[in-house]
mmCIF file of C-alpha atoms in Angstrom:
data_model
loop_
_atom_site.group_PDB
_atom_site.id
_atom_site.type_symbol
_atom_site.label_atom_id
_atom_site.label_comp_id
_atom_site.label_asym_id
_atom_site.label_seq_id
_atom_site.Cartn_x
_atom_site.Cartn_y
_atom_site.Cartn_z
ATOM 1 C CA UNK A 15 115.180 169.405 140.215
ATOM 2 C CA UNK A 16 112.405 167.955 137.665
ATOM 3 C CA UNK A 17 110.947 164.900 138.656
ATOM 4 C CA UNK A 18 112.496 161.740 137.090
ATOM 5 C CA UNK A 19 110.329 160.077 134.493
ATOM 6 C CA UNK A 20 108.895 156.632 134.596
ATOM 7 C CA UNK A 21 110.416 154.977 131.691
ATOM 8 C CA UNK A 22 108.692 151.685 132.082
ATOM 9 C CA UNK A 23 105.184 153.620 132.132
ATOM 10 C CA UNK A 24 106.421 155.652 128.846
ATOM 11 C CA UNK A 25 107.045 152.300 126.959
ATOM 12 C CA UNK A 26 104.079 150.506 128.619
ATOM 13 C CA UNK A 27 105.943 147.395 130.029
ATOM 14 C CA UNK A 28 106.452 146.238 133.301
ATOM 15 C CA UNK A 29 109.627 146.373 135.611
ATOM 16 C CA UNK A 30 110.246 142.838 134.740
ATOM 17 C CA UNK A 31 110.097 143.172 131.064
ATOM 18 C CA UNK A 32 112.770 141.371 129.190
ATOM 19 C CA UNK A 33 114.893 143.106 126.467
ATOM 20 C CA UNK A 34 112.768 141.638 123.635
ATOM 21 C CA UNK A 35 109.634 142.969 125.259
ATOM 22 C CA UNK A 36 111.266 146.463 125.596
ATOM 23 C CA UNK A 37 112.426 146.322 122.003
ATOM 24 C CA UNK A 38 108.872 145.113 120.885
ATOM 25 C CA UNK A 39 107.276 148.174 122.837
ATOM 26 C CA UNK A 40 109.840 150.508 121.395
ATOM 27 C CA UNK A 41 109.218 149.509 117.883
ATOM 28 C CA UNK A 42 105.475 149.896 118.039
ATOM 29 C CA UNK A 43 105.545 153.297 119.710
ATOM 30 C CA UNK A 44 108.344 154.585 117.498
ATOM 31 C CA UNK A 45 106.366 153.739 114.355
ATOM 32 C CA UNK A 46 103.144 155.363 115.829
ATOM 33 C CA UNK A 47 105.079 158.601 116.854
ATOM 34 C CA UNK A 48 107.636 159.183 114.189
ATOM 35 C CA UNK A 49 107.102 162.663 113.080
ATOM 36 C CA UNK A 50 107.195 162.003 109.603
ATOM 37 C CA UNK A 51 104.325 159.643 109.991
ATOM 38 C CA UNK A 52 102.560 161.223 112.807
ATOM 39 C CA UNK A 53 101.885 164.972 112.133
ATOM 40 C CA UNK A 54 99.662 165.492 115.173
ATOM 41 C CA UNK A 55 100.655 168.091 118.042
ATOM 42 C CA UNK A 56 102.924 166.530 120.533
ATOM 43 C CA UNK A 57 104.276 163.505 118.383
ATOM 44 C CA UNK A 58 107.831 164.811 118.177
ATOM 45 C CA UNK A 59 107.836 165.259 121.874
ATOM 46 C CA UNK A 60 106.458 161.902 122.430
ATOM 47 C CA UNK A 61 108.888 160.228 119.885
ATOM 48 C CA UNK A 62 111.696 161.881 121.846
ATOM 49 C CA UNK A 63 110.395 160.551 125.046
ATOM 50 C CA UNK A 64 110.152 157.024 124.087
ATOM 51 C CA UNK A 65 113.589 157.164 122.559
ATOM 52 C CA UNK A 66 114.973 158.325 125.783
ATOM 53 C CA UNK A 67 113.211 155.673 127.800
ATOM 54 C CA UNK A 68 114.273 152.855 125.532
ATOM 55 C CA UNK A 69 117.776 154.091 125.500
ATOM 56 C CA UNK A 70 118.041 153.613 129.071
ATOM 57 C CA UNK A 71 116.014 150.486 129.605
ATOM 58 C CA UNK A 72 117.640 148.861 126.443
ATOM 59 C CA UNK A 73 121.149 149.243 128.087
ATOM 60 C CA UNK A 74 121.812 146.910 130.986
ATOM 61 C CA UNK A 75 124.119 149.245 132.847
ATOM 62 C CA UNK A 76 121.990 152.359 132.481
ATOM 63 C CA UNK A 77 118.741 150.111 133.533
ATOM 64 C CA UNK A 78 120.468 148.882 136.528
ATOM 65 C CA UNK A 79 121.358 152.347 137.739
ATOM 66 C CA UNK A 80 117.869 153.582 137.050
ATOM 67 C CA UNK A 81 116.166 150.638 138.895
ATOM 68 C CA UNK A 82 118.355 151.279 141.910
ATOM 69 C CA UNK A 83 118.780 155.140 142.032
ATOM 70 C CA UNK A 84 115.766 156.281 139.824
ATOM 71 C CA UNK A 85 118.047 158.058 137.546
ATOM 72 C CA UNK A 86 119.918 157.003 134.501
ATOM 73 C CA UNK A 87 122.844 159.389 135.095
ATOM 74 C CA UNK A 88 123.785 162.908 134.199
ATOM 75 C CA UNK A 89 123.860 162.364 130.399
ATOM 76 C CA UNK A 90 120.091 162.074 130.509
ATOM 77 C CA UNK A 91 119.300 164.881 132.777
ATOM 78 C CA UNK A 92 117.098 167.541 130.874
ATOM 79 C CA UNK A 93 116.267 164.822 128.060
ATOM 80 C CA UNK A 94 117.637 164.598 124.701
ATOM 81 C CA UNK A 95 117.910 168.318 123.669
ATOM 82 C CA UNK A 96 121.275 168.247 121.763
ATOM 83 C CA UNK A 97 120.990 164.851 120.488
ATOM 84 C CA UNK A 98 121.346 164.482 116.787
ATOM 85 C CA UNK A 99 118.895 161.929 115.432
ATOM 86 C CA UNK A 100 120.060 161.957 111.887
ATOM 87 C CA UNK A 101 122.429 158.929 112.239
ATOM 88 C CA UNK A 102 119.620 156.348 112.886
ATOM 89 C CA UNK A 103 116.958 158.477 111.113
ATOM 90 C CA UNK A 104 118.468 157.506 107.809
ATOM 91 C CA UNK A 105 117.696 153.956 108.565
ATOM 92 C CA UNK A 106 114.125 155.110 109.021
ATOM 93 C CA UNK A 107 114.133 157.010 105.894
ATOM 94 C CA UNK A 108 111.744 156.005 103.381
ATOM 95 C CA UNK A 109 109.522 154.592 106.130
ATOM 96 C CA UNK A 110 111.196 151.144 105.661
ATOM 97 C CA UNK A 111 112.058 151.525 109.572
ATOM 98 C CA UNK A 112 114.661 148.639 110.285
ATOM 99 C CA UNK A 113 114.091 149.193 114.100
ATOM 100 C CA UNK A 114 115.771 146.055 115.036
ATOM 101 C CA UNK A 115 119.036 147.410 113.716
ATOM 102 C CA UNK A 116 118.301 150.830 115.240
ATOM 103 C CA UNK A 117 117.823 149.220 118.598
ATOM 104 C CA UNK A 118 121.006 147.404 118.397
ATOM 105 C CA UNK A 119 123.117 150.235 117.289
ATOM 106 C CA UNK A 120 121.528 152.913 119.234
ATOM 107 C CA UNK A 121 121.234 151.206 122.605
ATOM 108 C CA UNK A 122 124.434 149.307 122.187
ATOM 109 C CA UNK A 123 126.413 152.317 121.656
ATOM 110 C CA UNK A 124 127.878 151.056 118.373
ATOM 111 C CA UNK A 125 128.605 153.109 115.242
ATOM 112 C CA UNK A 126 125.868 152.600 112.394
ATOM 113 C CA UNK A 127 127.291 150.679 109.535
ATOM 114 C CA UNK A 128 125.732 150.045 106.085
ATOM 115 C CA UNK A 129 124.879 146.247 105.540
ATOM 116 C CA UNK A 130 126.656 144.721 102.582
ATOM 117 C CA UNK A 131 123.922 144.356 100.008
ATOM 118 C CA UNK A 132 123.585 141.416 97.487
ATOM 119 C CA UNK A 133 121.025 139.834 95.199
ATOM 120 C CA UNK A 134 118.137 137.647 96.354
ATOM 121 C CA UNK A 135 118.737 134.032 97.483
ATOM 122 C CA UNK A 136 116.931 131.336 95.613
ATOM 123 C CA UNK A 137 115.595 127.869 96.722
ATOM 124 C CA UNK A 138 115.293 124.812 94.508
ATOM 125 C CA UNK A 139 113.617 121.682 95.842
ATOM 126 C CA UNK A 140 115.471 118.594 94.352
ATOM 127 C CA UNK A 141 113.969 115.159 94.505
ATOM 128 C CA UNK A 142 116.463 112.170 94.448
ATOM 129 C CA UNK A 143 116.408 108.449 94.911
ATOM 130 C CA UNK A 144 117.500 106.694 98.136
ATOM 131 C CA UNK A 145 120.720 105.190 96.213
ATOM 132 C CA UNK A 146 121.638 108.913 95.381
ATOM 133 C CA UNK A 147 121.252 109.648 99.079
ATOM 134 C CA UNK A 148 123.408 106.673 100.124
ATOM 135 C CA UNK A 149 126.232 107.006 97.559
ATOM 136 C CA UNK A 150 126.234 110.609 96.335
ATOM 137 C CA UNK A 151 125.332 111.714 92.902
ATOM 138 C CA UNK A 152 125.639 114.411 90.387
ATOM 139 C CA UNK A 153 122.507 116.178 89.121
ATOM 140 C CA UNK A 154 122.058 118.839 86.561
ATOM 141 C CA UNK A 155 119.151 121.461 87.248
ATOM 142 C CA UNK A 156 117.926 124.447 85.236
ATOM 143 C CA UNK A 157 117.368 127.727 87.432
ATOM 144 C CA UNK A 158 115.478 130.639 86.060
ATOM 145 C CA UNK A 159 116.908 133.769 87.625
ATOM 146 C CA UNK A 160 118.132 137.274 87.120
ATOM 147 C CA UNK A 161 121.563 137.519 85.762
ATOM 148 C CA UNK A 162 123.985 140.453 85.268
ATOM 149 C CA UNK A 163 123.242 142.132 81.788
ATOM 150 C CA UNK A 164 125.963 141.169 79.445
ATOM 151 C CA UNK A 165 125.616 144.457 77.422
ATOM 152 C CA UNK A 166 126.329 146.789 80.123
ATOM 153 C CA UNK A 167 128.176 144.496 82.689
ATOM 154 C CA UNK A 168 125.396 145.180 85.012
ATOM 155 C CA UNK A 169 125.671 148.970 85.234
ATOM 156 C CA UNK A 170 122.352 149.713 83.654
ATOM 157 C CA UNK A 171 123.812 152.275 81.567
ATOM 158 C CA UNK A 172 124.572 152.416 77.578
ATOM 159 C CA UNK A 173 128.184 153.710 78.467
ATOM 160 C CA UNK A 174 130.181 154.363 81.660
ATOM 161 C CA UNK A 175 130.231 157.996 81.041
ATOM 162 C CA UNK A 176 126.375 158.146 81.246
ATOM 163 C CA UNK A 177 126.824 157.343 85.085
ATOM 164 C CA UNK A 178 127.120 160.599 87.096
ATOM 165 C CA UNK A 179 126.946 161.589 90.456
ATOM 166 C CA UNK A 180 123.133 162.097 91.517
ATOM 167 C CA UNK A 181 122.393 165.843 91.102
ATOM 168 C CA UNK A 182 119.631 165.600 93.918
ATOM 169 C CA UNK A 183 121.616 164.186 96.657
ATOM 170 C CA UNK A 184 125.206 164.926 95.359
ATOM 171 C CA UNK A 185 126.275 161.238 95.472
ATOM 172 C CA UNK A 186 125.323 160.504 99.066
ATOM 173 C CA UNK A 187 122.161 158.487 98.237
ATOM 174 C CA UNK A 188 120.487 160.208 100.873
ATOM 175 C CA UNK A 189 118.768 163.516 101.545
ATOM 176 C CA UNK A 190 118.738 165.125 105.012
ATOM 177 C CA UNK A 191 116.047 167.650 106.307
ATOM 178 C CA UNK A 192 116.871 169.605 109.425
ATOM 179 C CA UNK A 193 114.213 171.046 111.751
ATOM 180 C CA UNK A 194 114.672 173.010 114.905
ATOM 181 C CA UNK A 195 112.276 172.083 117.620
ATOM 182 C CA UNK A 196 112.271 173.017 121.392
ATOM 183 C CA UNK A 197 114.123 170.022 122.079
ATOM 184 C CA UNK A 198 117.162 170.855 119.675
ATOM 185 C CA UNK A 199 118.111 170.120 116.180
ATOM 186 C CA UNK A 200 115.880 167.316 114.866
ATOM 187 C CA UNK A 201 117.367 165.840 111.498
ATOM 188 C CA UNK A 202 115.557 163.463 109.224
ATOM 189 C CA UNK A 203 117.547 161.576 106.662
ATOM 190 C CA UNK A 204 115.658 159.676 103.837
ATOM 191 C CA UNK A 205 116.616 157.787 100.852
ATOM 192 C CA UNK A 206 117.059 159.865 97.765
ATOM 193 C CA UNK A 207 114.046 159.403 95.580
ATOM 194 C CA UNK A 208 115.958 160.306 92.339
ATOM 195 C CA UNK A 209 118.723 157.657 92.550
ATOM 196 C CA UNK A 210 116.961 155.160 95.132
ATOM 197 C CA UNK A 211 119.866 155.359 97.468
ATOM 198 C CA UNK A 212 122.450 154.553 95.004
ATOM 199 C CA UNK A 213 124.216 157.946 94.753
ATOM 200 C CA UNK A 214 124.430 157.525 91.084
ATOM 201 C CA UNK A 215 122.290 158.727 88.280
ATOM 202 C CA UNK A 216 122.241 157.086 84.686
ATOM 203 C CA UNK A 217 121.599 159.752 81.821
ATOM 204 C CA UNK A 218 121.081 157.105 79.065
ATOM 205 C CA UNK A 219 119.892 153.789 80.281
ATOM 206 C CA UNK A 220 121.048 150.355 78.706
ATOM 207 C CA UNK A 221 118.699 149.226 75.936
ATOM 208 C CA UNK A 222 119.009 145.584 76.784
ATOM 209 C CA UNK A 223 118.049 145.709 80.522
ATOM 210 C CA UNK A 224 116.214 149.330 80.433
ATOM 211 C CA UNK A 225 118.658 150.332 83.171
ATOM 212 C CA UNK A 226 118.123 147.463 85.526
ATOM 213 C CA UNK A 227 121.491 146.034 85.207
ATOM 214 C CA UNK A 228 119.909 142.563 84.967
ATOM 215 C CA UNK A 229 118.066 140.232 82.617
ATOM 216 C CA UNK A 230 115.944 137.232 83.005
ATOM 217 C CA UNK A 231 118.017 133.940 82.237
ATOM 218 C CA UNK A 232 117.901 130.347 82.692
ATOM 219 C CA UNK A 233 121.155 128.729 83.935
ATOM 220 C CA UNK A 234 122.228 124.962 84.027
ATOM 221 C CA UNK A 235 123.920 124.011 87.227
ATOM 222 C CA UNK A 236 125.437 120.711 88.135
ATOM 223 C CA UNK A 237 124.753 119.751 91.735
ATOM 224 C CA UNK A 238 126.900 117.290 93.623
ATOM 225 C CA UNK A 239 124.801 115.316 96.126
ATOM 226 C CA UNK A 240 126.936 114.328 99.015
ATOM 227 C CA UNK A 241 126.841 110.737 100.433
ATOM 228 C CA UNK A 242 124.654 110.385 103.446
ATOM 229 C CA UNK A 243 122.320 113.176 102.389
ATOM 230 C CA UNK A 244 118.776 113.023 104.193
ATOM 231 C CA UNK A 245 115.606 114.223 103.474
ATOM 232 C CA UNK A 246 115.550 118.129 104.247
ATOM 233 C CA UNK A 247 119.381 118.444 103.827
ATOM 234 C CA UNK A 248 120.254 121.901 102.591
ATOM 235 C CA UNK A 249 123.110 122.489 100.110
ATOM 236 C CA UNK A 250 124.242 125.970 99.863
ATOM 237 C CA UNK A 251 125.967 127.179 96.546
ATOM 238 C CA UNK A 252 127.452 130.604 97.071
ATOM 239 C CA UNK A 253 126.913 133.253 94.328
ATOM 240 C CA UNK A 254 124.377 131.091 92.301
ATOM 241 C CA UNK A 255 121.482 133.071 93.392
ATOM 242 C CA UNK A 256 119.919 136.294 91.787
ATOM 243 C CA UNK A 257 122.190 139.113 90.662
ATOM 244 C CA UNK A 258 121.139 142.704 91.417
ATOM 245 C CA UNK A 259 122.309 145.957 89.871
ATOM 246 C CA UNK A 260 125.626 146.980 91.466
ATOM 247 C CA UNK A 261 125.504 144.067 94.018
ATOM 248 C CA UNK A 262 127.103 140.691 94.220
ATOM 249 C CA UNK A 263 124.847 137.698 93.385
ATOM 250 C CA UNK A 264 122.955 135.899 96.304
ATOM 251 C CA UNK A 265 123.171 132.170 97.194
ATOM 252 C CA UNK A 266 121.211 129.076 95.942
ATOM 253 C CA UNK A 267 119.945 126.842 98.345
ATOM 254 C CA UNK A 268 119.158 123.298 97.405
ATOM 255 C CA UNK A 269 116.649 121.446 99.601
ATOM 256 C CA UNK A 270 116.904 117.779 99.097
ATOM 257 C CA UNK A 271 113.858 115.483 99.206
ATOM 258 C CA UNK A 272 114.455 111.648 99.199
ATOM 259 C CA UNK A 273 111.716 109.610 97.473
ATOM 260 C CA UNK A 274 110.111 106.830 99.021
ATOM 261 C CA UNK A 275 111.760 103.366 97.999
ATOM 262 C CA UNK A 276 109.761 100.417 97.112
ATOM 263 C CA UNK A 277 111.977 98.001 99.054
ATOM 264 C CA UNK A 278 114.040 99.848 101.587
ATOM 265 C CA UNK A 279 113.053 101.885 104.689
ATOM 266 C CA UNK A 280 115.269 104.400 106.007
ATOM 267 C CA UNK A 281 115.825 105.027 109.821
ATOM 268 C CA UNK A 282 118.730 107.675 110.412
ATOM 269 C CA UNK A 283 121.649 105.789 108.619
ATOM 270 C CA UNK A 284 120.215 102.334 108.830
ATOM 271 C CA UNK A 285 117.972 100.648 106.089
ATOM 272 C CA UNK A 286 115.324 97.999 106.706
ATOM 273 C CA UNK A 287 114.119 95.331 104.371
ATOM 274 C CA UNK A 288 111.456 92.576 104.899
ATOM 275 C CA UNK A 289 112.502 89.019 103.366
ATOM 276 C CA UNK A 290 110.194 85.986 103.013
ATOM 277 C CA UNK A 291 111.727 82.564 103.851
ATOM 278 C CA UNK A 292 110.271 79.236 103.738
ATOM 279 C CA UNK A 293 109.340 76.979 106.640
ATOM 280 C CA UNK A 294 112.073 74.494 105.678
ATOM 281 C CA UNK A 295 114.925 77.258 105.614
ATOM 282 C CA UNK A 296 113.652 78.618 108.942
ATOM 283 C CA UNK A 297 113.669 75.073 110.297
ATOM 284 C CA UNK A 298 116.808 73.721 108.760
ATOM 285 C CA UNK A 299 118.891 76.884 108.167
ATOM 286 C CA UNK A 300 120.318 78.101 104.930
ATOM 287 C CA UNK A 301 122.022 81.034 103.105
ATOM 288 C CA UNK A 302 119.679 83.289 101.271
ATOM 289 C CA UNK A 303 120.247 86.165 98.587
ATOM 290 C CA UNK A 304 119.062 89.581 99.929
ATOM 291 C CA UNK A 305 118.845 92.935 98.055
ATOM 292 C CA UNK A 306 121.100 95.691 99.263
ATOM 293 C CA UNK A 307 121.525 99.181 98.110
ATOM 294 C CA UNK A 308 124.707 98.160 96.397
ATOM 295 C CA UNK A 309 123.474 95.079 94.702
ATOM 296 C CA UNK A 310 122.729 91.620 96.207
ATOM 297 C CA UNK A 311 124.544 89.947 99.165
ATOM 298 C CA UNK A 312 124.229 86.633 101.024
ATOM 299 C CA UNK A 313 122.663 86.225 104.545
ATOM 300 C CA UNK A 314 123.020 83.131 106.551
ATOM 301 C CA UNK A 315 119.903 81.939 108.193
ATOM 302 C CA UNK A 316 120.438 79.680 111.145
ATOM 303 C CA UNK A 317 118.399 76.531 111.870
ATOM 304 C CA UNK A 318 115.280 77.243 114.127
ATOM 305 C CA UNK A 319 115.136 80.956 113.073
ATOM 306 C CA UNK A 320 111.590 82.179 114.238
ATOM 307 C CA UNK A 321 109.085 84.591 112.461
ATOM 308 C CA UNK A 322 109.885 88.161 112.468
ATOM 309 C CA UNK A 323 113.666 87.685 113.487
ATOM 310 C CA UNK A 324 115.843 90.620 112.468
ATOM 311 C CA UNK A 325 119.291 90.151 111.174
ATOM 312 C CA UNK A 326 122.016 92.897 111.113
ATOM 313 C CA UNK A 327 124.199 93.346 108.108
ATOM 314 C CA UNK A 328 126.845 95.572 109.428
ATOM 315 C CA UNK A 329 127.853 98.422 107.278
ATOM 316 C CA UNK A 330 125.635 98.068 104.420
ATOM 317 C CA UNK A 331 123.489 101.088 105.298
ATOM 318 C CA UNK A 332 123.918 104.724 104.443
ATOM 319 C CA UNK A 333 127.169 106.600 105.240
ATOM 320 C CA UNK A 334 126.827 109.322 107.703
ATOM 321 C CA UNK A 335 126.885 112.718 106.028
ATOM 322 C CA UNK A 336 129.781 114.119 108.300
ATOM 323 C CA UNK A 337 131.973 111.021 109.347
ATOM 324 C CA UNK A 338 131.200 108.712 106.404
ATOM 325 C CA UNK A 339 130.744 105.982 109.033
ATOM 326 C CA UNK A 340 128.054 103.780 107.375
ATOM 327 C CA UNK A 341 124.972 102.510 109.115
ATOM 328 C CA UNK A 342 123.645 98.910 108.854
ATOM 329 C CA UNK A 343 121.114 97.020 106.868
ATOM 330 C CA UNK A 344 118.520 95.321 108.962
ATOM 331 C CA UNK A 345 116.540 92.262 107.551
ATOM 332 C CA UNK A 346 113.625 91.118 109.057
ATOM 333 C CA UNK A 347 112.510 87.643 107.910
ATOM 334 C CA UNK A 348 108.892 86.316 107.766
ATOM 335 C CA UNK A 349 107.944 82.754 107.320
ATOM 336 C CA UNK A 350 105.684 82.025 104.327
ATOM 337 C CA UNK A 351 103.038 79.160 104.303
ATOM 338 C CA UNK A 352 102.250 77.584 100.913
ATOM 339 C CA UNK A 353 98.656 77.937 99.882
ATOM 340 C CA UNK A 354 98.782 74.449 98.037
ATOM 341 C CA UNK A 355 100.775 71.351 98.776
ATOM 342 C CA UNK A 356 101.241 68.147 96.535
ATOM 343 C CA UNK A 357 100.279 64.803 97.983
ATOM 344 C CA UNK A 358 103.820 63.960 98.964
ATOM 345 C CA UNK A 359 104.378 67.213 100.671
ATOM 346 C CA UNK A 360 101.055 66.776 102.792
ATOM 347 C CA UNK A 361 102.472 63.343 103.941
ATOM 348 C CA UNK A 362 105.685 64.514 104.780
ATOM 349 C CA UNK A 363 104.221 67.340 106.981
ATOM 350 C CA UNK A 364 101.737 64.826 108.443
ATOM 351 C CA UNK A 365 104.723 62.558 109.489
ATOM 352 C CA UNK A 366 106.298 65.549 110.868
ATOM 353 C CA UNK A 367 103.452 66.642 112.959
ATOM 354 C CA UNK A 368 103.229 63.033 114.291
ATOM 355 C CA UNK A 369 107.025 63.092 115.223
ATOM 356 C CA UNK A 370 106.240 66.392 117.076
ATOM 357 C CA UNK A 371 103.782 64.960 119.029
ATOM 358 C CA UNK A 372 105.661 62.184 120.136
ATOM 359 C CA UNK A 373 108.232 64.448 121.414
ATOM 360 C CA UNK A 374 105.805 66.608 123.156
ATOM 361 C CA UNK A 375 106.343 69.706 120.995
ATOM 362 C CA UNK A 376 103.236 71.624 121.960
ATOM 363 C CA UNK A 377 103.589 70.435 125.619
ATOM 364 C CA UNK A 378 106.964 72.020 125.638
ATOM 365 C CA UNK A 379 105.642 75.396 124.388
ATOM 366 C CA UNK A 380 102.771 75.738 126.528
ATOM 367 C CA UNK A 381 104.207 74.089 129.567
#
């Protein structure tokens, strides 16, 4: 019986390597020794060997058996000499090498499926005011993008009869090359160069889009900003991205940026504002008018209010994006000192100071 191979050594990883580390090692070596990229002698054998190692170490049950008994089971005895690589080679074809999907499908034992393709997603950065974020708003934006050609309806052909099965790949979209090696049949599947993997060939291309199936347009789109939107909020508009020939359109992502407000500061769903009050209002108390995001409101200032006191105005903040429960408005008052006084004001303040001294005001403050 031949000596069991050291799969960890083959991939260059430790016995404690994580699945992500194994995947990374496999991707690096698979690209290095892929026979279509590496024509040196022994590359095909090395490629087979690293796939064998990764197939074991990438599967939890096979890896556990290998670690415990030094073997991965009978199905791996003698290597991969009967294995048909064509299924995952079609992913590698054209040297795009989607090794992440190969790893998941090949080592997870799942059937390879073609991912649904669509046009590109687009991003638009939209600046709004704090009031728009608080109450929601409708905005109209202009998006330059690729749209389906109106003349050919996205087919890229002058007429439907001009679309035929590709003569190079017989409509499969891929071409397969078989090569017999000492390890068995080795199949390499690559994207058809003539039809670029579409399986169809256009005899006469559309004169409007030159066979691309799309044309450059600018589309006007109305965006609804939800109440409670914050800086960095993402809005996804399905199907408003770019079109692509023979595919559905991608999505449009709106990234919200809330402009700085000259009066209010936002902290979560609460807003903060600073309001000046006179010494007499702070001392005697009164009702003052304060700005809010939705107009003006009255705020009661109690007698004896100290500098930098914060008053909460419940529910006058910003609605929560998900629950619509509104935050609060916090008003910080600061006492202003007049720079100039009339003669009578000076006399009144002097009398006030004398009265305070009689009552021991400073003594009470400093003990």
